[in-house]
C-alpha angles and dihedrals in degrees: 000000000000113000090218094066114093136166102230112223125191115259122267130187110253104210134176112279120258104197120206106263129223131185112233115198128190121292093270095246120131135187118226120229109270125224128204118252103196112216092221092239129269092304095061115119135209090259094059112114112228115224108233115236117241111262135200126209112266109242115244111255112243115215113231113215113232109239113244114239108252092351094185094054090040090057093046092049092047089052091054092049094045093048092051090047090053091056090046100048110015107032098086094051091045093055092045088054091053093049092049093053095043089052089055088058089052089051091054090049089053090054093047094048090055095047118108094218130016123217140176089274088063090053088052091051092052093045090050091054095047091045089053088057093045094049090050094047092049094049098040113024113024092077089061106033143032101249126197118248094245090065096042096048121063095197091053132160092275094055093045092051090050091048091053090053092050095046091049095041088235104154093185092057090045091053094046093047092051090047091053090047091052092048093051098047092041088057090048092061094045119108093234093055094045093048092051105035094037101029118179096178105061106020116209131181122027099017094051090045090052092050096042104026098168095076097253109158098193103076135099119194119192116203125197126180118240086234087060092229101112135036126177139150136222127215137141125283102233098185139054090227121109090209098060139016096206095247118102096207116169139166125245121195122207123217089261091060094252115134138208117216103172096075126111135169140120111285143163127260090264110048116158122186094252089064085080124088096165097105119182113269096251097036096248136096142172120247135171127236143154088290093053126247117359133185110229126198134194108261095186106041097172091075132049105237126129093206088070090073117110132177118263096171123030137189090017093181095045098106094049097051110107125214088213095063123114090216141333138210132197116212128199108196114200144153129257098255142090094274127111099224121123132157115227120221129172123206128193130187121206131193093255141346092268092058091047091050091051091049092060098035113116117256137169094252096042111117089205121081126193121217119182124307143272126211125236124166091350092303127111114234121196115243107224135183136190141158127272124173090344092307129109111243121202121205144153126247134191132180120208113178109300094348129086123198123198117185145184106003111196141154088236111097119243093248090064093051104065092157094045099136103052094099088059096050098096091050134088088257089073093063108117120231117279121234108295 
């Protein structure tokens, strides 16, 4: 790779690290006061009664919790990982549960519409069914989505309208209220409603806010499981419409099979990769494929065509993936525009901080070597290097509690990337340490 090619990153202040502090006490053990037990001298016999020494109660040892390294960043990173894992492993069952309960409401409406006379007990039956939905939504879905009031409240506007009709004996109001109830819950179980209100691709709301906590509305973050069984992306919803989110994100696939997900601009129905002539400034880009993150370069530099790009380094996070992880996620952090720039980051979650610490501890058979540190957001990141495809790759690694973050692998040495962290600045990783 030409040493003149650089991915220019915006400047950041590299300041002295301020590590999260923790007060370590003693080990909690104590030694009780000892008392003499005179042996009575050589003349003492077996019948002598020893005088017991005065004793004091041994104080109960108090366990001292070991402070978690960078607890604030550890919690934020764990939240990102856990939220992604929910979408990967629990989303389908959660949506099925909603559909099942909403269909029960529709079943109650069917029964009520066929009844000759409606009473308060029928109001109770409808309210019970809608409350079952609301309780489920509150416990299962509201942590992950912004949910309309009518689904979060059992005694919602549809139930109250129906109740008014029953109390007043107004059959017209009863019929109209049941019709509106049917219409609402029928829409809830429709594919179009579910894909918009409870979108999995893209993900809006909490996951995006966890990734980009500063309120920036111009980022797209692609997320791919280390098991390569789920890919999604998170970005803002810029409109109130359920039909569009205002961001024309789309995927392009290169001839090698690697794909770019953090790419958005207005485009026609047919939009092949070779429509683009806006090549990256230094003729290289990151893309994700079945073999993980790859670095692609322009193989035909005399013409401006993105389909000329081919991988020169593949599976860039391969050597840092640990077999001891609980789960891992690859992120591609990009901007809402027509460019092809994205910053790769790899996250791993371990069972506990000790396992995470062991995963990054140096060993003779470890393919990853640490060499000094670099500062980002008042935290010291390890500079690490390893081999990929016969090339030395330079990256940055940070452990926070039971999570390990590896970022920005490149064949360009750290010393030639003084502004290395600017692509991470809008993310949760830029949060400075809290008071320790």
